[in-house]
Coordinates of N, CA and C in Angstrom, one line a residue:
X1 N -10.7 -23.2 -18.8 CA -10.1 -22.6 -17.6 C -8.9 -21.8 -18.0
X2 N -8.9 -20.6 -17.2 CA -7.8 -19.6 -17.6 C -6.8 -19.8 -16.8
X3 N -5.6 -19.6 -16.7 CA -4.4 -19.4 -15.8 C -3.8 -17.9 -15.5
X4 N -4.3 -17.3 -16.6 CA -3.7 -16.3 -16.4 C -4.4 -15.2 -15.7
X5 N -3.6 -14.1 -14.6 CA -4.4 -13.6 -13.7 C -3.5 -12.7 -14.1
X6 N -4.7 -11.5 -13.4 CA -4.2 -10.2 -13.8 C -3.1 -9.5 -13.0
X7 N -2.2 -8.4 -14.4 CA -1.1 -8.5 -14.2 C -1.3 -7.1 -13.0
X8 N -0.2 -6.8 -12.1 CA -0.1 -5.8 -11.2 C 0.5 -4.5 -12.0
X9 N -0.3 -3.4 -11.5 CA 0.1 -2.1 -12.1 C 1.5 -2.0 -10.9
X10 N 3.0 -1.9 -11.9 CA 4.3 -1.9 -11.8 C 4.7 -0.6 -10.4
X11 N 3.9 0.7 -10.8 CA 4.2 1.4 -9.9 C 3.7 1.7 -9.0
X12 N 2.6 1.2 -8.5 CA 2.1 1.1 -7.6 C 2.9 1.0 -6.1
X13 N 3.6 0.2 -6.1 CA 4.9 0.3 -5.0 C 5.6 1.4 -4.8
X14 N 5.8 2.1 -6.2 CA 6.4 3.6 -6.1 C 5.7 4.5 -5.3
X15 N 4.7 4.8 -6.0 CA 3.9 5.6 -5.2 C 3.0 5.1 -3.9
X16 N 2.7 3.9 -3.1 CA 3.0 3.7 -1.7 C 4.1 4.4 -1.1
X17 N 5.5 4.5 -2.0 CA 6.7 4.6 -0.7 C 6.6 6.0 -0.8
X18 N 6.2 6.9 -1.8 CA 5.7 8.5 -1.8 C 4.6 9.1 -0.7
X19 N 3.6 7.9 -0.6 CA 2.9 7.9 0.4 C 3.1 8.0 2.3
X20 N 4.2 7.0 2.2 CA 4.7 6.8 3.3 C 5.7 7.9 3.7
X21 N 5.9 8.4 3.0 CA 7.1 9.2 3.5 C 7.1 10.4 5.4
X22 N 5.9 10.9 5.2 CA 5.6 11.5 6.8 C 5.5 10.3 7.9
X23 N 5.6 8.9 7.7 CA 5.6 7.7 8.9 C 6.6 7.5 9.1
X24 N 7.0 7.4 10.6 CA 8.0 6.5 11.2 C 7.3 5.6 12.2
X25 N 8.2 4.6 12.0 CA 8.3 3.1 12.8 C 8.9 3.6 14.1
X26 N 8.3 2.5 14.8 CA 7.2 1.7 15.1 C 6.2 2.6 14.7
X27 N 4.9 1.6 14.0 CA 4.0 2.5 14.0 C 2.7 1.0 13.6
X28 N 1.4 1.8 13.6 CA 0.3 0.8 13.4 C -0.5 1.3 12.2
X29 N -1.4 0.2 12.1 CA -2.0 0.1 10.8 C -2.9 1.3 10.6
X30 N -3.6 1.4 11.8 CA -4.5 2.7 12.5 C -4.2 4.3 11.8
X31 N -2.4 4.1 12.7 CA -1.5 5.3 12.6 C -1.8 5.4 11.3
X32 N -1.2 5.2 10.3 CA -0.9 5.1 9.1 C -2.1 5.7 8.1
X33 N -3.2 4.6 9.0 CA -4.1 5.1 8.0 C -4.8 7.2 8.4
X34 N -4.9 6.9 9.6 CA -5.0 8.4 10.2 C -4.1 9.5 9.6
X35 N -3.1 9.2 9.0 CA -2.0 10.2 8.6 C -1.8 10.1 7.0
X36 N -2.6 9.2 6.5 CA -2.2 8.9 4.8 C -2.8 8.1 4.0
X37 N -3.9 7.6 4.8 CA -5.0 6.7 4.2 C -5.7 7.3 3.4
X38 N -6.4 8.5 3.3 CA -6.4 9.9 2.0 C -6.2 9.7 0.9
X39 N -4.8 9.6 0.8 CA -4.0 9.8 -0.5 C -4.5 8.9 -1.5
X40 N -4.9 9.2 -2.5 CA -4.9 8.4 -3.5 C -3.5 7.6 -4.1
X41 N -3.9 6.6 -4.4 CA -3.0 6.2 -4.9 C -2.7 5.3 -6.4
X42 N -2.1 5.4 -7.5 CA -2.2 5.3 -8.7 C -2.2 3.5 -8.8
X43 N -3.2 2.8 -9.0 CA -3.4 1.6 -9.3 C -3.3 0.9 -10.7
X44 N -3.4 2.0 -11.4 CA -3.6 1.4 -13.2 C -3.3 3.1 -14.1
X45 N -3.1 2.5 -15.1 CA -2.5 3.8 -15.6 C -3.6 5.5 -15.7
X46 N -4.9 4.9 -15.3 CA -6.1 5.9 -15.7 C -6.8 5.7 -13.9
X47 N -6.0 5.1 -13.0 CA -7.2 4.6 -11.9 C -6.0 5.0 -10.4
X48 N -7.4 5.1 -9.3 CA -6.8 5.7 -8.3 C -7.5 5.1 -7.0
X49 N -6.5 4.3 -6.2 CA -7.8 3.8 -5.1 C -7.1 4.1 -3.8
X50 N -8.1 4.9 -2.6 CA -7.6 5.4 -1.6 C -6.5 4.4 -0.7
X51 N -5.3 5.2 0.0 CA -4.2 4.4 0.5 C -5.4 3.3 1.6
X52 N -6.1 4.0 2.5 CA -6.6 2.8 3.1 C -7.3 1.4 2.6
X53 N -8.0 1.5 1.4 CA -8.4 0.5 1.1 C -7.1 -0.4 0.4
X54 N -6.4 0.0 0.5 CA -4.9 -0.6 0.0 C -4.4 -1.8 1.4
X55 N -4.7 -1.0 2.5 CA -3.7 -1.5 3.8 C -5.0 -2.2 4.1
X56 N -6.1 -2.4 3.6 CA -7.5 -3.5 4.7 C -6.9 -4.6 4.1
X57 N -6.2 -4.8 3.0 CA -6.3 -6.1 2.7 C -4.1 -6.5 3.8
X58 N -3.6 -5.3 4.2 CA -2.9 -6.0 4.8 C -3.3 -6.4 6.2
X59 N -2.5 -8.0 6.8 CA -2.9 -8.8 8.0 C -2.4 -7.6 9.2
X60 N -1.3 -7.3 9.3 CA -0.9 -7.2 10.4 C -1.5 -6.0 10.6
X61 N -1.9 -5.4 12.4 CA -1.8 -4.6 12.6 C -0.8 -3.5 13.1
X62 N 0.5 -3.6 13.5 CA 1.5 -3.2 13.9 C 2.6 -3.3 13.2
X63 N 3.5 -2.6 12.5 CA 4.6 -2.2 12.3 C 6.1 -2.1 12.7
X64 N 7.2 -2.6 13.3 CA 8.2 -2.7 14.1 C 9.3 -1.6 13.1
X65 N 9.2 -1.7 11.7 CA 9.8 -1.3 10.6 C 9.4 -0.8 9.3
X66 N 9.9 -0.3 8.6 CA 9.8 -0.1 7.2 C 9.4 -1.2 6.5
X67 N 10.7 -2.1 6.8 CA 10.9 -3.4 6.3 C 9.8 -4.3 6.4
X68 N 8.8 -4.6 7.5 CA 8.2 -5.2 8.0 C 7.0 -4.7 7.2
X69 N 6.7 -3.2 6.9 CA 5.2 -2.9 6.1 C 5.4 -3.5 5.2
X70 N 6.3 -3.3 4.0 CA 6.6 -3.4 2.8 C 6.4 -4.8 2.9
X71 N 7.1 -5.7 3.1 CA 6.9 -7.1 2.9 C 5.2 -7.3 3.3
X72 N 4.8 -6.8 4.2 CA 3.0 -7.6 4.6 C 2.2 -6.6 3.8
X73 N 3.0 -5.5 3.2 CA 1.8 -5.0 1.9 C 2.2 -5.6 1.1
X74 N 3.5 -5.7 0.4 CA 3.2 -6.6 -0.9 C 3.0 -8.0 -1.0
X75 N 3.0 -8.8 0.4 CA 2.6 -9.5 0.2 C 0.9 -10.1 0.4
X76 N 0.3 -9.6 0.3 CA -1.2 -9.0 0.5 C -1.8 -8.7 -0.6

């Protein structure tokens, strides 16, 4: 049995907040993806996976804040 799980590509969070930059709060999951779901986004040093399939794996639908995405994407 292994323990070890794979590690997270570091900048990935960087380039989300690159991503985000044309959104403001309040806003929805919907919104978001309608305006920036497109973008690629750099997952591994050679790899690229569209912003939306990024945000299916976050819960919430709705946004009140910045603060509020960031936390339910990374923690997702």
């Amino acid at each position: 049995m292994s323990y070890m799980r794979e590690i997270p590509y570091l900048l990935t969070g960087h380039y989300v907040a690159i991503a985000m930059r044309p959104i403001t709060f309040p806003a929805t999951k919907a919104e978001i993806i309608e305006k920036v779901g497109g973008e690629p986004i750099r997952t591994s040093p050679d790899g690229y996976t569209p912003f939306r399939e990024l945000l299916a794996k976050v819960p919430l639908d709705e946004f009140s804040c910045a603060a509020e995405f960031y936390c339910a994407f990374n923690a997702s």
